[in-house]
mmCIF file of C-alpha atoms in Angstrom:
data_model
loop_
_atom_site.group_PDB
_atom_site.id
_atom_site.type_symbol
_atom_site.label_atom_id
_atom_site.label_comp_id
_atom_site.label_asym_id
_atom_site.label_seq_id
_atom_site.Cartn_x
_atom_site.Cartn_y
_atom_site.Cartn_z
ATOM 1 C CA ASN C 71 -173.022 75.968 100.724
ATOM 2 C CA ALA C 72 -171.657 79.320 101.148
ATOM 3 C CA GLY C 73 -172.350 79.520 104.965
ATOM 4 C CA VAL C 74 -171.571 83.065 106.283
ATOM 5 C CA THR C 75 -169.981 85.509 103.633
ATOM 6 C CA GLN C 76 -168.246 88.689 104.512
ATOM 7 C CA THR C 77 -167.238 91.819 102.428
ATOM 8 C CA PRO C 78 -164.801 93.228 102.253
ATOM 9 C CA LYS C 79 -161.955 91.032 103.123
ATOM 10 C CA PHE C 80 -159.435 93.891 103.272
ATOM 11 C CA GLN C 81 -159.789 97.688 103.694
ATOM 12 C CA VAL C 82 -157.680 100.369 104.434
ATOM 13 C CA LEU C 83 -159.254 103.611 105.851
ATOM 14 C CA LYS C 84 -158.179 106.991 106.760
ATOM 15 C CA THR C 85 -159.010 108.392 110.333
ATOM 16 C CA GLY C 86 -162.379 109.941 110.379
ATOM 17 C CA GLN C 87 -163.719 107.943 107.081
ATOM 18 C CA SER C 88 -166.700 105.743 107.340
ATOM 19 C CA MET C 89 -167.354 102.188 105.999
ATOM 20 C CA THR C 90 -169.736 99.443 106.360
ATOM 21 C CA LEU C 91 -168.775 95.833 106.532
ATOM 22 C CA GLN C 92 -171.432 93.486 105.096
ATOM 23 C CA CYS C 93 -172.423 89.954 106.203
ATOM 24 C CA ALA C 94 -174.807 87.638 104.977
ATOM 25 C CA GLN C 95 -175.788 83.945 105.850
ATOM 26 C CA ASP C 96 -177.702 81.434 104.034
ATOM 27 C CA MET C 97 -178.267 78.749 106.810
ATOM 28 C CA ASN C 98 -181.520 80.317 107.920
ATOM 29 C CA HIS C 99 -180.111 81.295 111.354
ATOM 30 C CA ASN C 100 -182.107 83.344 113.743
ATOM 31 C CA SER C 101 -179.091 85.029 115.293
ATOM 32 C CA MET C 102 -176.125 86.948 114.120
ATOM 33 C CA TYR C 103 -173.025 88.543 115.553
ATOM 34 C CA TRP C 104 -169.928 90.765 115.016
ATOM 35 C CA TYR C 105 -166.756 90.330 116.763
ATOM 36 C CA ARG C 106 -163.538 91.991 116.740
ATOM 37 C CA GLN C 107 -160.347 89.969 117.057
ATOM 38 C CA ASP C 108 -157.045 91.762 118.262
ATOM 39 C CA PRO C 109 -153.631 89.969 119.249
ATOM 40 C CA GLY C 110 -153.690 88.654 122.719
ATOM 41 C CA MET C 111 -157.463 89.767 123.369
ATOM 42 C CA GLY C 112 -159.287 86.780 121.851
ATOM 43 C CA LEU C 113 -162.620 87.582 120.218
ATOM 44 C CA ARG C 114 -164.822 90.190 121.791
ATOM 45 C CA LEU C 115 -168.406 90.868 120.755
ATOM 46 C CA ILE C 116 -169.311 94.274 119.279
ATOM 47 C CA TYR C 117 -173.011 93.732 118.618
ATOM 48 C CA TYR C 118 -175.469 90.770 118.126
ATOM 49 C CA SER C 119 -179.088 90.508 116.836
ATOM 50 C CA ALA C 120 -180.730 87.646 118.607
ATOM 51 C CA SER C 121 -183.644 87.728 115.737
ATOM 52 C CA GLU C 122 -184.541 89.894 112.811
ATOM 53 C CA GLY C 123 -185.563 93.234 113.985
ATOM 54 C CA THR C 124 -183.750 93.173 117.124
ATOM 55 C CA THR C 125 -179.941 94.300 117.923
ATOM 56 C CA ASP C 126 -178.194 94.591 121.079
ATOM 57 C CA LYS C 127 -174.708 96.072 122.377
ATOM 58 C CA GLY C 128 -171.954 93.522 123.128
ATOM 59 C CA GLU C 129 -168.866 93.983 124.993
ATOM 60 C CA VAL C 130 -167.133 96.565 122.904
ATOM 61 C CA PRO C 131 -169.843 98.692 120.974
ATOM 62 C CA ASN C 132 -168.488 102.248 121.047
ATOM 63 C CA GLY C 133 -167.846 103.698 117.679
ATOM 64 C CA TYR C 134 -170.133 101.182 115.861
ATOM 65 C CA ASN C 135 -173.578 100.840 114.536
ATOM 66 C CA VAL C 136 -175.431 97.775 113.155
ATOM 67 C CA SER C 137 -178.328 97.068 111.222
ATOM 68 C CA ARG C 138 -180.186 93.718 110.841
ATOM 69 C CA LEU C 139 -181.453 94.446 107.303
ATOM 70 C CA ASN C 140 -183.603 91.039 107.165
ATOM 71 C CA LYS C 141 -182.929 87.606 108.313
ATOM 72 C CA ARG C 142 -179.932 86.917 106.176
ATOM 73 C CA GLU C 143 -177.825 90.202 106.447
ATOM 74 C CA PHE C 144 -176.342 92.061 109.259
ATOM 75 C CA SER C 145 -173.990 94.923 108.639
ATOM 76 C CA LEU C 146 -171.481 96.900 110.826
ATOM 77 C CA ARG C 147 -170.905 100.333 110.357
ATOM 78 C CA LEU C 148 -167.902 102.504 111.394
ATOM 79 C CA GLU C 149 -169.123 106.178 111.212
ATOM 80 C CA SER C 150 -165.793 107.737 111.814
ATOM 81 C CA ALA C 151 -162.912 105.470 111.951
ATOM 82 C CA ALA C 152 -160.287 105.658 114.562
ATOM 83 C CA PRO C 153 -156.881 103.809 114.421
ATOM 84 C CA SER C 154 -157.910 101.976 117.558
ATOM 85 C CA GLN C 155 -160.635 100.192 115.317
ATOM 86 C CA THR C 156 -157.696 98.400 113.369
ATOM 87 C CA SER C 157 -158.778 94.854 113.716
ATOM 88 C CA VAL C 158 -159.893 91.782 112.208
ATOM 89 C CA TYR C 159 -163.856 91.646 112.265
ATOM 90 C CA PHE C 160 -165.730 88.518 112.127
ATOM 91 C CA CYS C 161 -169.334 88.078 111.534
ATOM 92 C CA ALA C 162 -171.128 84.919 112.868
ATOM 93 C CA SER C 163 -174.495 83.375 112.837
ATOM 94 C CA SER C 164 -176.299 80.590 115.079
ATOM 95 C CA VAL C 165 -179.493 78.968 115.894
ATOM 96 C CA LEU C 166 -180.104 79.224 119.704
ATOM 97 C CA PRO C 167 -180.500 76.105 121.834
ATOM 98 C CA GLY C 168 -183.774 74.867 121.997
ATOM 99 C CA GLN C 169 -184.824 75.920 118.489
ATOM 100 C CA GLY C 170 -184.285 72.709 116.827
ATOM 101 C CA ILE C 171 -183.134 69.184 117.385
ATOM 102 C CA LEU C 172 -179.211 69.076 118.316
ATOM 103 C CA ASN C 173 -178.950 72.889 118.201
ATOM 104 C CA THR C 174 -176.478 73.621 120.874
ATOM 105 C CA GLY C 175 -175.759 77.471 119.988
ATOM 106 C CA GLU C 176 -172.452 76.902 118.189
ATOM 107 C CA LEU C 177 -171.521 79.827 116.053
ATOM 108 C CA PHE C 178 -170.521 79.664 112.355
ATOM 109 C CA PHE C 179 -168.039 82.276 111.229
ATOM 110 C CA GLY C 180 -167.314 83.973 108.345
ATOM 111 C CA GLU C 181 -163.529 84.307 106.939
ATOM 112 C CA GLY C 182 -163.122 87.554 108.540
ATOM 113 C CA SER C 183 -162.539 91.307 107.143
ATOM 114 C CA ARG C 184 -159.182 92.878 107.924
ATOM 115 C CA LEU C 185 -159.710 96.648 108.549
ATOM 116 C CA THR C 186 -156.687 99.113 108.925
ATOM 117 C CA VAL C 187 -157.375 102.612 109.779
ATOM 118 C CA LEU C 188 -154.288 104.993 109.453
ATOM 119 C CA ALA N 21 -170.502 86.821 134.788
ATOM 120 C CA GLN N 22 -169.146 84.057 132.409
ATOM 121 C CA SER N 23 -165.555 84.110 131.571
ATOM 122 C CA VAL N 24 -163.046 81.785 129.992
ATOM 123 C CA THR N 25 -159.482 81.507 130.848
ATOM 124 C CA GLN N 26 -156.795 79.861 128.609
ATOM 125 C CA PRO N 27 -153.449 79.964 130.875
ATOM 126 C CA ASP N 28 -151.311 79.218 128.000
ATOM 127 C CA ILE N 29 -150.480 81.797 125.470
ATOM 128 C CA HIS N 30 -148.194 79.877 123.423
ATOM 129 C CA ILE N 31 -147.161 76.146 123.336
ATOM 130 C CA THR N 32 -144.483 74.227 121.260
ATOM 131 C CA VAL N 33 -144.686 70.435 120.760
ATOM 132 C CA SER N 34 -142.898 67.957 118.711
ATOM 133 C CA GLU N 35 -144.667 66.327 115.873
ATOM 134 C CA GLY N 36 -146.000 62.854 117.041
ATOM 135 C CA ALA N 37 -146.067 63.998 120.752
ATOM 136 C CA SER N 38 -149.426 64.432 122.859
ATOM 137 C CA LEU N 39 -150.984 67.754 123.342
ATOM 138 C CA GLU N 40 -153.140 69.143 126.056
ATOM 139 C CA LEU N 41 -154.644 72.773 126.012
ATOM 140 C CA ARG N 42 -155.978 74.001 129.128
ATOM 141 C CA CYS N 43 -159.335 75.839 129.425
ATOM 142 C CA ASN N 44 -161.188 77.007 132.567
ATOM 143 C CA TYR N 45 -164.542 78.546 132.652
ATOM 144 C CA SER N 46 -166.695 80.583 135.137
ATOM 145 C CA TYR N 47 -170.522 79.995 134.651
ATOM 146 C CA GLY N 48 -173.164 79.456 137.198
ATOM 147 C CA ALA N 49 -175.260 76.793 135.502
ATOM 148 C CA THR N 50 -174.297 73.771 133.274
ATOM 149 C CA PRO N 51 -172.214 75.420 130.465
ATOM 150 C CA TYR N 52 -172.049 74.912 126.766
ATOM 151 C CA LEU N 53 -168.428 74.736 125.986
ATOM 152 C CA PHE N 54 -166.783 74.772 122.786
ATOM 153 C CA TRP N 55 -163.352 74.531 121.147
ATOM 154 C CA TYR N 56 -162.489 76.109 118.065
ATOM 155 C CA VAL N 57 -159.394 76.176 115.658
ATOM 156 C CA GLN N 58 -158.225 79.091 113.649
ATOM 157 C CA SER N 59 -155.481 78.652 111.032
ATOM 158 C CA PRO N 60 -153.578 81.774 109.830
ATOM 159 C CA GLY N 61 -155.628 84.249 107.736
ATOM 160 C CA GLN N 62 -158.746 82.169 108.256
ATOM 161 C CA GLY N 63 -162.023 81.951 110.308
ATOM 162 C CA LEU N 64 -162.761 80.012 113.093
ATOM 163 C CA GLN N 65 -163.793 76.457 112.781
ATOM 164 C CA LEU N 66 -165.580 74.222 115.398
ATOM 165 C CA LEU N 67 -163.452 71.279 116.686
ATOM 166 C CA LEU N 68 -166.065 70.017 119.207
ATOM 167 C CA LYS N 69 -168.726 71.071 121.713
ATOM 168 C CA TYR N 70 -170.104 70.000 125.138
ATOM 169 C CA PHE N 71 -173.721 70.549 126.138
ATOM 170 C CA SER N 72 -174.773 67.365 128.193
ATOM 171 C CA GLY N 73 -174.253 63.852 128.645
ATOM 172 C CA ASP N 74 -170.860 62.069 128.042
ATOM 173 C CA THR N 75 -168.225 64.377 129.719
ATOM 174 C CA LEU N 76 -165.575 63.104 127.076
ATOM 175 C CA VAL N 77 -166.441 64.521 123.726
ATOM 176 C CA GLN N 78 -164.875 63.589 120.292
ATOM 177 C CA GLY N 79 -164.211 66.089 117.726
ATOM 178 C CA ILE N 80 -162.940 66.528 114.206
ATOM 179 C CA LYS N 81 -159.104 66.035 113.337
ATOM 180 C CA GLY N 82 -158.722 63.620 116.139
ATOM 181 C CA PHE N 83 -159.193 65.902 118.963
ATOM 182 C CA GLU N 84 -161.075 65.231 122.125
ATOM 183 C CA ALA N 85 -161.934 67.119 125.242
ATOM 184 C CA GLU N 86 -163.210 66.484 128.621
ATOM 185 C CA PHE N 87 -165.457 68.439 130.703
ATOM 186 C CA LYS N 88 -164.798 68.234 134.602
ATOM 187 C CA ARG N 89 -167.584 70.176 136.453
ATOM 188 C CA SER N 90 -165.323 69.958 139.699
ATOM 189 C CA GLN N 91 -162.514 71.661 138.098
ATOM 190 C CA SER N 92 -164.262 73.896 135.898
ATOM 191 C CA SER N 93 -162.376 72.777 133.114
ATOM 192 C CA PHE N 94 -162.829 71.625 129.584
ATOM 193 C CA ASN N 95 -159.116 70.706 128.391
ATOM 194 C CA LEU N 96 -158.496 69.867 124.794
ATOM 195 C CA ARG N 97 -156.495 66.770 123.852
ATOM 196 C CA LYS N 98 -154.767 65.084 121.002
ATOM 197 C CA PRO N 99 -152.640 61.833 121.235
ATOM 198 C CA SER N 100 -150.209 62.645 118.489
ATOM 199 C CA VAL N 101 -149.812 66.000 116.835
ATOM 200 C CA HIS N 102 -149.310 66.639 113.133
ATOM 201 C CA TRP N 103 -147.612 69.632 111.651
ATOM 202 C CA SER N 104 -151.061 70.744 110.189
ATOM 203 C CA ASP N 105 -152.291 71.092 113.589
ATOM 204 C CA ALA N 106 -150.256 74.264 114.077
ATOM 205 C CA ALA N 107 -152.843 77.190 114.688
ATOM 206 C CA GLU N 108 -154.638 79.368 117.139
ATOM 207 C CA TYR N 109 -157.064 77.386 119.315
ATOM 208 C CA PHE N 110 -159.997 79.043 121.399
ATOM 209 C CA CYS N 111 -162.118 77.719 124.002
ATOM 210 C CA ALA N 112 -165.527 79.310 124.514
ATOM 211 C CA VAL N 113 -168.526 79.028 126.582
ATOM 212 C CA GLY N 114 -172.100 79.800 125.742
ATOM 213 C CA ALA N 115 -173.691 82.835 127.473
ATOM 214 C CA ASN N 116 -177.067 83.436 128.838
ATOM 215 C CA TYR N 117 -178.885 80.902 127.067
ATOM 216 C CA GLY N 118 -181.847 81.426 129.376
ATOM 217 C CA GLY N 119 -182.637 84.491 127.564
ATOM 218 C CA SER N 120 -182.367 85.815 124.088
ATOM 219 C CA GLN N 121 -178.464 86.242 124.045
ATOM 220 C CA GLY N 122 -176.921 83.418 122.603
ATOM 221 C CA ASN N 123 -173.308 84.644 122.085
ATOM 222 C CA LEU N 124 -170.104 82.939 123.167
ATOM 223 C CA ILE N 125 -167.449 84.160 125.276
ATOM 224 C CA PHE N 126 -164.119 83.494 124.128
ATOM 225 C CA GLY N 127 -160.783 82.737 125.847
ATOM 226 C CA LYS N 128 -157.662 84.800 124.466
ATOM 227 C CA GLY N 129 -156.480 81.593 122.694
ATOM 228 C CA THR N 130 -153.421 79.502 122.756
ATOM 229 C CA LYS N 131 -151.135 79.574 119.858
ATOM 230 C CA LEU N 132 -149.793 76.082 119.052
ATOM 231 C CA SER N 133 -146.353 75.581 117.188
ATOM 232 C CA VAL N 134 -145.240 72.129 116.061
ATOM 233 C CA LYS N 135 -141.583 71.272 115.920
ATOM 234 C CA PRO N 136 -140.766 68.688 113.015
#
């Protein structure tokens, strides 16, 4: 059972370059999320997709775009990378409460993508 | 707005000692509460969750947490810490479950170090 898979695991970019982080889940979850994790800041929501075909901004969306390609896949794009986007990025998925027995909204996380912008 | 506070940034305990990690939340309705653990270089793993019923919940790896509505707290406990418990621990509250948004709001984390 793969769960949530993120690629790449590591990436180094120069300021102004673009890149896309890929995320796929095989748990048939409706909702998917992108978080960033910075020291002392915990996890902050960048964008989320409550269901296929919808995306919404989270707490820190500036400088990012997302695409919910299908139910399985949710990508995060940096159009023009900045040093402030150096972070560890986590993709997660969930089934919303009420959408099934014992579904209590917990998130299932990928292993993270460490991005450094020089 | 929902929020989560973990007052302790870093805690060090001796192996075999008991552990309590504090978590306070702000939420208007009955919250969904979670504790996650993150080992270095890894993703987050769910330890336990509370959504209704018994206020003392058991999780994996011998952890438990108690929901106290009057104190808006959801503290994590373990009676005897093992060296392998050294990690960072995150408390989280479910946000806006009445609508379409289902993300979690996380505290800033408590790093646990274990002395031999």
